[in-house]
Structures are given as structure tokens and as C-alpha cells.
Coordinates of N, CA and C and ligand atoms in Angstrom, one line a residue:
X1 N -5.2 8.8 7.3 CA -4.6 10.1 7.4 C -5.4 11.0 6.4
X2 N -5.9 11.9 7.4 CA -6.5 13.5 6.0 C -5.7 14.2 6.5
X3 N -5.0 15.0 5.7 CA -4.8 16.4 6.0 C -5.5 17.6 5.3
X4 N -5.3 18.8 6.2 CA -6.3 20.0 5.8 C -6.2 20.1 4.4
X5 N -7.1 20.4 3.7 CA -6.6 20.6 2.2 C -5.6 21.4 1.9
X6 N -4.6 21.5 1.3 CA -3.4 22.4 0.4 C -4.2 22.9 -0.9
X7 N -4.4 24.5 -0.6 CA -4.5 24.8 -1.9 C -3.4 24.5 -3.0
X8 N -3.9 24.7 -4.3 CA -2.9 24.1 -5.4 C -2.5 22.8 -5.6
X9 N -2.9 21.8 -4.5 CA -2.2 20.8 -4.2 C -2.5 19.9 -5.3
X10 N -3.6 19.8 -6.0 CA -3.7 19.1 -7.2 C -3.0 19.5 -8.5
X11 N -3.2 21.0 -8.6 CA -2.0 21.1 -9.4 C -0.7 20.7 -9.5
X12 N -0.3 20.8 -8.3 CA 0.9 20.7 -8.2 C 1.3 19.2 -8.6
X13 N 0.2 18.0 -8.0 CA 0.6 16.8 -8.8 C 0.2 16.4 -9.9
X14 N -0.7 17.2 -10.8 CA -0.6 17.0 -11.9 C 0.4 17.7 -12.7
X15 N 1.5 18.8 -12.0 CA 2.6 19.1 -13.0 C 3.5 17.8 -12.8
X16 N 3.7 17.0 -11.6 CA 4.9 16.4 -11.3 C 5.0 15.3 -12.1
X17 N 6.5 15.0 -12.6 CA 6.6 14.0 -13.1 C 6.9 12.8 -12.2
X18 N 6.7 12.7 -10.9 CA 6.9 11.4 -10.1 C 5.4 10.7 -10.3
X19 N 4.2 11.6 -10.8 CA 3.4 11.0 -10.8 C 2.3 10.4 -11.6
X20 N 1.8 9.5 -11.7 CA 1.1 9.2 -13.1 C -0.1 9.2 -12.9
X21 N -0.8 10.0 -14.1 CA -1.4 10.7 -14.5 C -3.2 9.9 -15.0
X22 N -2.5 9.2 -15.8 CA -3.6 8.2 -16.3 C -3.1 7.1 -16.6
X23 N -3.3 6.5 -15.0 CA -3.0 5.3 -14.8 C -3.5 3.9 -15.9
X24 N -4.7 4.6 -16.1 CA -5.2 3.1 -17.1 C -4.6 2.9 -18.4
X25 N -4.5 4.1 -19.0 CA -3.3 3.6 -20.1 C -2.3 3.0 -20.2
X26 N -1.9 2.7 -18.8 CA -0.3 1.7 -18.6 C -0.9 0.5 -18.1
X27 N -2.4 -0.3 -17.9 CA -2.5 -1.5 -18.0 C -1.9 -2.0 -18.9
X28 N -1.2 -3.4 -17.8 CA -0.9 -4.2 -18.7 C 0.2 -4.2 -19.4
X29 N 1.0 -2.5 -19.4 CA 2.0 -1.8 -19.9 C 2.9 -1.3 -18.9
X30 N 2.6 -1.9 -17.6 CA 3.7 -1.4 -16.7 C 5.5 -1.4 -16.7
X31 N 5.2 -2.4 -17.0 CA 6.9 -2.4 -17.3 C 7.9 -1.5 -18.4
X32 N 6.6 -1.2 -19.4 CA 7.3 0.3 -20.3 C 7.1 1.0 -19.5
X33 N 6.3 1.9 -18.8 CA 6.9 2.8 -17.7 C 7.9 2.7 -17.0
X34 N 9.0 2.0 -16.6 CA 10.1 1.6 -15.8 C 10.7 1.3 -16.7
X35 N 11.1 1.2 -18.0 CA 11.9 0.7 -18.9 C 12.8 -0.6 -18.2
X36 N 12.1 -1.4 -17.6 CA 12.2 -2.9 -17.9 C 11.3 -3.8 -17.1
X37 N 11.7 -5.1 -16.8 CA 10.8 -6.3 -16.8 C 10.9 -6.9 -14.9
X38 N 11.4 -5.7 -14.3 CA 11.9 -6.1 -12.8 C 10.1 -5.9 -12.0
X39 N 10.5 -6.8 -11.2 CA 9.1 -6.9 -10.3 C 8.3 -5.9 -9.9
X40 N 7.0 -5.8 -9.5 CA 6.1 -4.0 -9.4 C 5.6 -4.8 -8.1
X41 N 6.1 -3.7 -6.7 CA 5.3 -3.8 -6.3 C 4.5 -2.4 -5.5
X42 N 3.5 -2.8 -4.6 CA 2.6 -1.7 -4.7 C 2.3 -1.2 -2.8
X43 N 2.5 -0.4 -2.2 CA 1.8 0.2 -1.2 C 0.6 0.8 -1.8
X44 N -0.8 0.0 -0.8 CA -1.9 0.6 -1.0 C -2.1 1.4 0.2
X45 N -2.8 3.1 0.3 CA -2.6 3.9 1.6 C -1.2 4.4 1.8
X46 N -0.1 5.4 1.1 CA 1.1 5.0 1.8 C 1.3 6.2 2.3
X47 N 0.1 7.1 2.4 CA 0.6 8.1 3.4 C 1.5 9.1 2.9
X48 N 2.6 9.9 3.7 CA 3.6 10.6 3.2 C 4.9 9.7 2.4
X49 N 4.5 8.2 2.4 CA 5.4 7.3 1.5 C 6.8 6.9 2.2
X50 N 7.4 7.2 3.2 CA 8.5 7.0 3.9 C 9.1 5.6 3.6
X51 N 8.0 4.8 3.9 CA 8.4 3.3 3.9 C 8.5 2.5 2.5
X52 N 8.2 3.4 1.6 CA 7.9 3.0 0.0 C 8.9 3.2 -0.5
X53 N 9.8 4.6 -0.3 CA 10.7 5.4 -0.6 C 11.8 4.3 -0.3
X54 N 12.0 4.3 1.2 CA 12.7 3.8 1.7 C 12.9 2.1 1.2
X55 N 12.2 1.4 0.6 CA 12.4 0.2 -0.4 C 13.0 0.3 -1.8
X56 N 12.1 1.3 -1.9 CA 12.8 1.8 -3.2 C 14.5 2.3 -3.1
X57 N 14.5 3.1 -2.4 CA 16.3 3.2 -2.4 C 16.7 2.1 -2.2
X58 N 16.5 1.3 -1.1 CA 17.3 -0.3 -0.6 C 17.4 -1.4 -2.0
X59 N 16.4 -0.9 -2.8 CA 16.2 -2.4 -3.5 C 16.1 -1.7 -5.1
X60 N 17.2 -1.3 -5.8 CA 17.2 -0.4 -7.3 C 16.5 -1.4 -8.5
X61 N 16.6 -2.7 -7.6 CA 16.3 -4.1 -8.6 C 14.4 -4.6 -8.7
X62 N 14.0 -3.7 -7.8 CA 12.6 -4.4 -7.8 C 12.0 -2.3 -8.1
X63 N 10.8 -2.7 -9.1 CA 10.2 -1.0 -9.1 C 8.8 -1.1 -8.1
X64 N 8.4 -0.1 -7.8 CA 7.4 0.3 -6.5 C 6.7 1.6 -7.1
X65 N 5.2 1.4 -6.7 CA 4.0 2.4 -6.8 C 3.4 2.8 -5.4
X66 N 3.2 3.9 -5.3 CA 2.5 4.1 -3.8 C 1.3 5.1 -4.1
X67 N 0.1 3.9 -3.7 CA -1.4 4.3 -3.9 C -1.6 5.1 -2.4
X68 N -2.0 6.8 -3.1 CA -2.9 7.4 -2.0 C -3.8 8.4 -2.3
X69 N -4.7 8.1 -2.2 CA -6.0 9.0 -2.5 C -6.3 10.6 -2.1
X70 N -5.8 10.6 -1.5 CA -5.5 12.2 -0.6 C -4.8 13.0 -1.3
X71 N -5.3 14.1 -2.4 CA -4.5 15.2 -2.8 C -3.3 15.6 -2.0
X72 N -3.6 16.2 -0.9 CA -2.9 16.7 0.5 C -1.8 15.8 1.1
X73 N -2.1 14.9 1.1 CA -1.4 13.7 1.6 C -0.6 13.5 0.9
X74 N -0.6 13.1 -0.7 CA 0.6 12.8 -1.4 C 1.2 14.2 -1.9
X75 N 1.1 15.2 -1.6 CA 1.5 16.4 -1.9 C 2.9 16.1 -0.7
X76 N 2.5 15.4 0.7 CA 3.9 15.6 1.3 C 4.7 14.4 0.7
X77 N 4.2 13.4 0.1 CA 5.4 12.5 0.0 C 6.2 13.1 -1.6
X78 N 5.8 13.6 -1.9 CA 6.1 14.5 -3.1 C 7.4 15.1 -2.8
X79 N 7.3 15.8 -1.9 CA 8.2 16.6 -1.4 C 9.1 16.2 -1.3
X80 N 9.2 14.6 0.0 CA 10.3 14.2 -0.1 C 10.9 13.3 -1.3
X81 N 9.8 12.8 -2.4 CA 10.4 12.5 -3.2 C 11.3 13.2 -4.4
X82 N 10.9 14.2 -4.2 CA 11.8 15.6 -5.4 C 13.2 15.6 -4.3
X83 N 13.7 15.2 -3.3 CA 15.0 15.1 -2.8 C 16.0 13.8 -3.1
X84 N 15.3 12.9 -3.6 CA 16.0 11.4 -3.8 C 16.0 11.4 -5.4
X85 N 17.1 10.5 -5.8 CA 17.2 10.3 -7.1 C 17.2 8.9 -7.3
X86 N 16.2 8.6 -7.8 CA 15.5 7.6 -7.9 C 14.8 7.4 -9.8
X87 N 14.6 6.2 -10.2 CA 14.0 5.6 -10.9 C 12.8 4.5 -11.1
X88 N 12.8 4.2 -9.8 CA 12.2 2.8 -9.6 C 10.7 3.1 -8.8
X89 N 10.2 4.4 -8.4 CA 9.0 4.3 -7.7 C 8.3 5.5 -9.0
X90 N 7.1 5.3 -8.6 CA 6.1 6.4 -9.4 C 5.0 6.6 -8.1
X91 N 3.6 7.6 -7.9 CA 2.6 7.5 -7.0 C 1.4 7.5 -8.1
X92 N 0.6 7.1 -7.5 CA -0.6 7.2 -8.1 C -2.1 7.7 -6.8
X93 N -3.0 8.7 -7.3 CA -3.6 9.4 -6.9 C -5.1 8.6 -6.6
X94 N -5.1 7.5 -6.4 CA -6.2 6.7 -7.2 C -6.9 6.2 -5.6
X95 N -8.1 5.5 -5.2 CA -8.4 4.7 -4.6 C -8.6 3.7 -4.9
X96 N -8.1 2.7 -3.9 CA -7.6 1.1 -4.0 C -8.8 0.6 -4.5
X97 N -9.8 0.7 -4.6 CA -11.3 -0.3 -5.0 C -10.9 -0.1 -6.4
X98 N -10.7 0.7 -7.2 CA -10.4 1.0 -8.1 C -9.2 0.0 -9.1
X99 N -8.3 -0.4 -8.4 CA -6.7 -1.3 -8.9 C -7.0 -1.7 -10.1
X100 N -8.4 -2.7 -9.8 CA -7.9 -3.6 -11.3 C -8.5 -3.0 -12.7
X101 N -8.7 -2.0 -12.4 CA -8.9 -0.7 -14.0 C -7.4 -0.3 -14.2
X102 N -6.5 -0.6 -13.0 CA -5.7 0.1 -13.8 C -3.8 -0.9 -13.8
X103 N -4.4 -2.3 -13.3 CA -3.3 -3.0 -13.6 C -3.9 -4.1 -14.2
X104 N -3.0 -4.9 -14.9 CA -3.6 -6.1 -15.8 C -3.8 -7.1 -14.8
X105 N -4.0 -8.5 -15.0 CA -4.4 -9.7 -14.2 C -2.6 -10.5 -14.1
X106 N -2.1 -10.4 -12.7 CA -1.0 -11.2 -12.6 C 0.2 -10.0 -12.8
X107 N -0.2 -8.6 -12.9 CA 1.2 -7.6 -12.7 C 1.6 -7.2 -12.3
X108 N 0.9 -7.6 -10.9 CA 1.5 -6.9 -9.5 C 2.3 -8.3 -8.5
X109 N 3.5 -8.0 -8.4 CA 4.2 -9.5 -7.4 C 4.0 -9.4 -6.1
X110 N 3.3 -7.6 -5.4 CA 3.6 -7.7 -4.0 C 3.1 -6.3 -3.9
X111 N 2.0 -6.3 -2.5 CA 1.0 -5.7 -2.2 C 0.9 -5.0 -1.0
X112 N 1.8 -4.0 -0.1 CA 1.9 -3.3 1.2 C 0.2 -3.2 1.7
X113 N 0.2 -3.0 2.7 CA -1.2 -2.4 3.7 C -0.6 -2.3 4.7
X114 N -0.1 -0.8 5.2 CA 0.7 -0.7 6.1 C -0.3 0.3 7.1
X115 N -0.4 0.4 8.3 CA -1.5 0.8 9.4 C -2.7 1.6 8.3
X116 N -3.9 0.6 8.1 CA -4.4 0.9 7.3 C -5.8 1.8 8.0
X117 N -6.4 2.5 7.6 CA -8.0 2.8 8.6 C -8.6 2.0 9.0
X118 N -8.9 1.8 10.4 CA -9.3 0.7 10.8 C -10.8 0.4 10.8
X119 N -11.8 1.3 10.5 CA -13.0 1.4 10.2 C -13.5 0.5 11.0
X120 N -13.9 0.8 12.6 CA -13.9 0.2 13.6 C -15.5 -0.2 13.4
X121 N -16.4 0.6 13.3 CA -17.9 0.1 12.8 C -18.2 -0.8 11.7
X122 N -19.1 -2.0 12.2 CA -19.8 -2.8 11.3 C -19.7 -2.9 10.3
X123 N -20.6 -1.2 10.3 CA -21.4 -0.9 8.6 C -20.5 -0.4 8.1
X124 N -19.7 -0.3 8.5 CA -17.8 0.7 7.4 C -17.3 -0.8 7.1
X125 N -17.5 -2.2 7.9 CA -16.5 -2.8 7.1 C -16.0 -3.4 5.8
X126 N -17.0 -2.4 5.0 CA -16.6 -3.1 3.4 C -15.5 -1.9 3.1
X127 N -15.4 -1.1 4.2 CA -13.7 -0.1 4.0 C -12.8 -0.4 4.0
X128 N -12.8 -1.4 5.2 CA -11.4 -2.1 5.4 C -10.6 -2.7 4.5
X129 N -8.9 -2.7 4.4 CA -8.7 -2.7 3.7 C -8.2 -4.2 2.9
X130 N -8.7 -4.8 3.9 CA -8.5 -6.4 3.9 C -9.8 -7.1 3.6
X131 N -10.9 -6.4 3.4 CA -12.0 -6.9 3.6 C -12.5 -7.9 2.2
X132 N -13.5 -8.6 2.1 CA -13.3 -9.2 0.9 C -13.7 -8.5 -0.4
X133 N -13.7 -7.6 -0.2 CA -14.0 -6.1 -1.4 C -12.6 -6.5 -2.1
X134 N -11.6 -5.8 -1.2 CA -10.5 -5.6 -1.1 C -10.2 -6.6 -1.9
X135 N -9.7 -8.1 -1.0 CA -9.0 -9.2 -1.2 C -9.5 -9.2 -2.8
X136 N -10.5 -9.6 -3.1 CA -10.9 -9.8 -4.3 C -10.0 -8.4 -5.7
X137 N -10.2 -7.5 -5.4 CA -9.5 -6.6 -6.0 C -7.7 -7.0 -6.3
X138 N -7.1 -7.2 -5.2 CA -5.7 -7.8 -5.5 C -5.9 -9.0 -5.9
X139 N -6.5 -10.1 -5.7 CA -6.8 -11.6 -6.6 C -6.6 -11.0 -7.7
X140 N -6.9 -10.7 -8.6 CA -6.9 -10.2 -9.7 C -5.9 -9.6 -10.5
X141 N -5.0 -8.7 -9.5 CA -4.0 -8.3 -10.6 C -2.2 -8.5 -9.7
X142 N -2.8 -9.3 -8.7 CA -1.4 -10.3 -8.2 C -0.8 -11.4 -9.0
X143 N 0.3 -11.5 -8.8 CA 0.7 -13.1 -9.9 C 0.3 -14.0 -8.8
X144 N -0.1 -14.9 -9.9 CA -0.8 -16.7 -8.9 C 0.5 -16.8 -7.8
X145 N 1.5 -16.5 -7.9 CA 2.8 -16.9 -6.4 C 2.7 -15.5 -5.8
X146 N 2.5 -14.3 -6.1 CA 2.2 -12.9 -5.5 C 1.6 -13.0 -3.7
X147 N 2.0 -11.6 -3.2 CA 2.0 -12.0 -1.8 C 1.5 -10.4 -1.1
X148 N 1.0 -10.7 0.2 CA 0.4 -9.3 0.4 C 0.6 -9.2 1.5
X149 N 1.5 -8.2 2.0 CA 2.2 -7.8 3.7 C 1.3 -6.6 4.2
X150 N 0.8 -7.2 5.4 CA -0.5 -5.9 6.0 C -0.1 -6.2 7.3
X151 N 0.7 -4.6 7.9 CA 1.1 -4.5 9.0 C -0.3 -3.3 10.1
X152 N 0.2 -3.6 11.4 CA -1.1 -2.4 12.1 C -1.1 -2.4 13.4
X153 N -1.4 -1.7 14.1 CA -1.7 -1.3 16.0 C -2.5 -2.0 16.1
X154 N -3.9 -2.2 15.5 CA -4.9 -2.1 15.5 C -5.2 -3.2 15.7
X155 N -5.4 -3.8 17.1 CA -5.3 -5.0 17.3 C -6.7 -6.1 16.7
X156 N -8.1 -5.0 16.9 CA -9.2 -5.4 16.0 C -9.5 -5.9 14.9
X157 N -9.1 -5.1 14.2 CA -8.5 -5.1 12.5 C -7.8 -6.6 12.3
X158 N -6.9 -6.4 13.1 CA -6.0 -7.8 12.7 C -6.5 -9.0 13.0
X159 N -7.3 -9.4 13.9 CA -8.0 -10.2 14.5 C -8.9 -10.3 13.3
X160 N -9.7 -9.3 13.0 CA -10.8 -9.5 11.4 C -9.7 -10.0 10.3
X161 N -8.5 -9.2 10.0 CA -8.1 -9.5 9.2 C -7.5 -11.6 9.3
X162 N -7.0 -11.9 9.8 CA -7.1 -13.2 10.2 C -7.8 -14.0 9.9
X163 N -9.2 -13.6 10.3 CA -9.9 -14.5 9.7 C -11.1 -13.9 8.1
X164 N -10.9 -12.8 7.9 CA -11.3 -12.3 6.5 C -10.1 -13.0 5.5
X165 N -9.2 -12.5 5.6 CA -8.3 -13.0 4.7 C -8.4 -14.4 4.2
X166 N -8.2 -15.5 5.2 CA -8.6 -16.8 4.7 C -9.5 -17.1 4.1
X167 N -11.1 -16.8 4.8 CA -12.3 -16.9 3.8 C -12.4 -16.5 2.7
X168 N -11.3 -15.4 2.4 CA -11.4 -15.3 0.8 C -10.3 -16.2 0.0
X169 N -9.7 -17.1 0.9 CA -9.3 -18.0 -0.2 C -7.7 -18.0 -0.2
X170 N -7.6 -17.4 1.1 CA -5.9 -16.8 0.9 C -5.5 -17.6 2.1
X171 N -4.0 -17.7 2.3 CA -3.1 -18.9 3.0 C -2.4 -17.6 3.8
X172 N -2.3 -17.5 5.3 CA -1.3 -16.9 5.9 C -0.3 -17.8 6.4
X173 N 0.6 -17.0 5.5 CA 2.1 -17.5 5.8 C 3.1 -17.8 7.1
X174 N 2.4 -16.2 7.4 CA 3.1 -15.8 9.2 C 2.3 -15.4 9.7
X175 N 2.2 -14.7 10.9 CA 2.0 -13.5 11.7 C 2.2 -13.8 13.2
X176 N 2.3 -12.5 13.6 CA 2.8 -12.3 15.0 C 2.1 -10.4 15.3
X177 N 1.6 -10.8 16.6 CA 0.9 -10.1 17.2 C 2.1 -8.7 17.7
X178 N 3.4 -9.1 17.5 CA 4.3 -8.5 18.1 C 5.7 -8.3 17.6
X179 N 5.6 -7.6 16.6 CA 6.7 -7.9 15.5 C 8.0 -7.5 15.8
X180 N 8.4 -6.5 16.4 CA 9.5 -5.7 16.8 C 10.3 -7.0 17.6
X181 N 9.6 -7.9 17.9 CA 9.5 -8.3 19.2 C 9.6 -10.0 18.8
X182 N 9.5 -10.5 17.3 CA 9.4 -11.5 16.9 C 10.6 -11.9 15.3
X183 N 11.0 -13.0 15.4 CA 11.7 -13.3 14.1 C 11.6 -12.9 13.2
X184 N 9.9 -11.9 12.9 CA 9.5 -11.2 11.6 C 10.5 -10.0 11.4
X185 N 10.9 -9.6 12.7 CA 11.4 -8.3 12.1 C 12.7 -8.0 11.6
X186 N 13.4 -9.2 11.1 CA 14.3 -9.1 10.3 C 14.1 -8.3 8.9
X187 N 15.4 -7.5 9.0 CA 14.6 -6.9 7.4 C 13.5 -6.0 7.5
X188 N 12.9 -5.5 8.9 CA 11.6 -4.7 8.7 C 11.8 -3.1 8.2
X189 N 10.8 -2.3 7.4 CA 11.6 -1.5 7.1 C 10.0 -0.5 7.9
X190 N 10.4 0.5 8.7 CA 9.6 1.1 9.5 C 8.4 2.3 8.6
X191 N 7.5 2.4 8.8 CA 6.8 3.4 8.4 C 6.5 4.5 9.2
X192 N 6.0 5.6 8.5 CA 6.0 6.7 9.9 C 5.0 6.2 10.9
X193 N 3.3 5.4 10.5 CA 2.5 5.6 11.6 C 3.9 4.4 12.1
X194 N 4.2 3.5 12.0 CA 4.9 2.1 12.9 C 5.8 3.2 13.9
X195 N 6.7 4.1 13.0 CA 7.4 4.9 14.3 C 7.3 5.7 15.5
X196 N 6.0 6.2 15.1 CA 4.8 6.6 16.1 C 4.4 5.8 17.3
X197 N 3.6 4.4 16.6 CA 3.0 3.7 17.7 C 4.1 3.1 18.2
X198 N 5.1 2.6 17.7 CA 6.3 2.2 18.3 C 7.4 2.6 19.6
X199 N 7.4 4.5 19.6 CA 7.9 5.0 20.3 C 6.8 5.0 21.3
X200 N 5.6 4.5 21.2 CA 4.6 5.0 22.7 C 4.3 3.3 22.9
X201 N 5.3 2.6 22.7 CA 5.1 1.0 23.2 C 4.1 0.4 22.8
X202 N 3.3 0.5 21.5 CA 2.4 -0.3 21.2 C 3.2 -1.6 20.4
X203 N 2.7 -2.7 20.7 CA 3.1 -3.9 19.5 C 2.3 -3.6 18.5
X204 N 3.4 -4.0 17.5 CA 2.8 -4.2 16.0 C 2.6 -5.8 15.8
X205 N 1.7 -5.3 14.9 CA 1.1 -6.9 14.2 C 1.3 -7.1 12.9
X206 N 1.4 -7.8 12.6 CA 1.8 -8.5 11.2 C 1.6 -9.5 10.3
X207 N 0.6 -9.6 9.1 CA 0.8 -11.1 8.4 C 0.9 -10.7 7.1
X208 N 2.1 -11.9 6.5 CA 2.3 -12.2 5.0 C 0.8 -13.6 4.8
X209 N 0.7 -12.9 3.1 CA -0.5 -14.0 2.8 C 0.0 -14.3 1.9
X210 N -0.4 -15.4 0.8 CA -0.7 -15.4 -0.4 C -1.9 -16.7 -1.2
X211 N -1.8 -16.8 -2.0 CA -3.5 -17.3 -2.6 C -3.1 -18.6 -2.8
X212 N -4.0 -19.7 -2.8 CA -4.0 -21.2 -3.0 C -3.9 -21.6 -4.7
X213 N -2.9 -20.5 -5.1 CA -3.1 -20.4 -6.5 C -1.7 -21.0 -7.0
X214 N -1.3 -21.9 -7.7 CA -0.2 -22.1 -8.4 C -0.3 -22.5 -10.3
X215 N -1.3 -21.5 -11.0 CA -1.6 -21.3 -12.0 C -1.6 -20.1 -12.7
Ligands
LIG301 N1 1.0 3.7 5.3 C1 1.3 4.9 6.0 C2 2.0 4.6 7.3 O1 2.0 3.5 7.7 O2 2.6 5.5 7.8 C3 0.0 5.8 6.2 C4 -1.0 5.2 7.1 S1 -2.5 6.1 7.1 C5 -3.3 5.7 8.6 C6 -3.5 5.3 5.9 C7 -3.5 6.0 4.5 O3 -4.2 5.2 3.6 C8 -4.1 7.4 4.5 O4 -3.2 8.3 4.0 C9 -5.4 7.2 3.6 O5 -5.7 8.3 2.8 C10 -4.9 6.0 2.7 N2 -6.0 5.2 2.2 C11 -7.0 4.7 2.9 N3 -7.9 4.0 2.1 C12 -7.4 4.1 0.9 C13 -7.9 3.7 -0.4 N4 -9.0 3.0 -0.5 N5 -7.2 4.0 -1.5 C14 -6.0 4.8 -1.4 N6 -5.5 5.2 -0.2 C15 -6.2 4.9 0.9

């Protein structure tokens, strides 16, 4: 997702306090940002944040970050975040290649990729957001039991992701080519692109991972 630029729109998130600022100072120190010791987890891409938000209210017991690189973009989740009263989420302005500058090794429990760019060409796929660029970036600042949920239309993508994901050393848990539509969707909590491709009958796809790591 780009949207047209918003003028002011960086200003405006650098006045807000939903969002932080200079993320690398709180390596390592996440849990003093949240004043306490409850689980972080993270949407990488979240868009206008709908589905971030929407965890975040459901669950007061676990805290949530939502990575999006797009001035414009997070200017709308902004918005709706100044209507909820909330504690437990913050955004950050950052791009994902970037994460482990700015979280420590093992302080993240749990990693969103929700209809991610599908970067359909070759030579784009060190974009992807599964790709082993990627993968290797969350190895790092996941806990050794930490888990990573990447949902998508894109039926291509998922098929790469399938088999990228393992070669980097990672165990899929589940998936299903058709989630709405499968045991997975207990508990699913919808995103705007899922409500979109959803109302025009595309299946969603879905897999939980996590690492061959118990250290
Ligand atoms: N997750 C939302 C949803 O499902 O409705 C938005 C999906 S949108 C297609 C993907 C978003 O990921 C875009 O807003 C894009 O700017 C963001 N994005 C893509 N690559 C990113 C990266 N490397 N770092 C941070 N954000 C990224």
C-alpha cells in the first residue's frame, strides 16, 4: 500500500505520542516502554493497522507494535488510533530490514505478515517479505519458542513462502490454502486488505512457523 503523499504527514507523527520516535534507544528496553514484562508482539507492513488495533483491544494482557514505512500510510492508522484508549500498542515508522537495530536478540514472542507485497518478479525477491533476508532478520530478535503468522491472496507468494520459509531453518506448524474455509479460522481476526479480498471470494492462505530452536 502507497498512498499519495499527505503533506505535514511527518510532522504530524513526529508530534504523536502513539509513536516512537527513536526506536533504537528502547533495544533491549522494551518492556520499560509498556511499563511491564507482558509479551511484544509485532505486525510487520500493517497498513492503516485495523487488525493490530483490533488485538490490541481483544487482548490488554499481551503489548503490540505495528511496523509501517509509509509516512502517509501510518498517518491513517493514527487516526484511528487517537479514537481508542489504549495502552498496549505503539507504531513504528521504520522498514522491516532494519528490526534487529532496533529490538534485542529473543524480544519479540510473535511476528504478523499480513497480505504482504507480493513482489511478483525474480529480481524483487529479496523484497519479499518471507524471503531469507527477512527470515534471518526475525531469527534474531524472536524468542527460541517465538512464532511468525503470514497470511495472503497471493497464491504465488505462499507457494514461495512454503518452501523459503523451511530452507531457512524454520518448521511450519499449519497452513491452509483456504482459511475462512478451514479449522484455522478460529479466532481469526480480519485485516482490511483480508476484508477486501474476502468480499470478492478470494481464499485466503495461511501459515504459522516457528524455528528448530529450543535454546
Ligand atoms: N497488513 C495490512 C492489511 O493486511 O490490510 C496492509 C497490507 S499492505 C498490502 C502492505 C503494507 O506493508 C504496506 O502498507 C507497505 O507499506 C508495508 N510494507 C511493505 N514492506 C515493508 C517493510 N519492509 N517495512 C515496513 N512496512 C512495509
Amino acid at each position: 500500500m502507497r498512498l499519495r503523499h499527505i503533506k505535514g504527514a511527518e510532522q504530524q507523527i513526529e508530534e504523536s505520542p502513539f509513536v516512537i520516535h527513536s526506536p533504537e534507544e528502547n533495544r533491549g528496553r522494551w518492556r520499560d516502554v509498556f511499563g511491564n514484562g507482558n509479551p511484544i508482539e509485532i505486525e510487520v507492513g500493517m497498513g492503516k493497522g485495523k487488525f493490530i488495533m483490533d488485538l490490541a483491544c481483544a487482548h490488554p494482557d499481551v503489548n503490540y507494535l505495528g511496523i509501517e514505512r509509509y509516512s502517509s500510510v501510518l498517518l491513517r492508522a493514527l487516526q484511528k488510533r487517537s479514537q481508542l484508549e489504549l495502552s498496549n500498542i505503539f507504531f513504528l515508522c521504520i522498514d522491516a530490514k532494519e528490526m534487529a537495530d532496533y529490538f534485542a536478540p529473543g524480544e519479540i514472542s510473535r511476528i504478523y505478515l499480513n497480505f504482504s507485497d507480493p513482489w511478483p518478479k525474480d529480481r524483487h525477491a529479496k523484497r519479499r517479505l518471507t524471503s531469507p533476508v527477512f527470515m534471518e532478520v526475525y531469527d534474531r530478535i524472536l524468542k527460541p519458542d517465538g512464532v511468525l503468522e503470514f497470511k495472503t491472496d497471493n497464491r504465488g507468494l505462499f507457494e514461495y513462502s512454503l518452501e523459503s520459509i523451511p530452507a531457512a531453518g524454520w518448521d511450519i506448524l499449519a497452513s491452509t490454502f483456504d482459511l475462512h474455509h478451514s479449522e484455522m479460522a478460529e479466532g481469526n481476526v480480519m485485516t482490511e486488505y483480508e476484508t477486501k479480498f474476502a468480499s470478492e471470494g478470494k481464499p485466503i492462505c495461511k501459515l504459522i512457523a516457528s524455528r528448530n530452536k529450543t535454546v
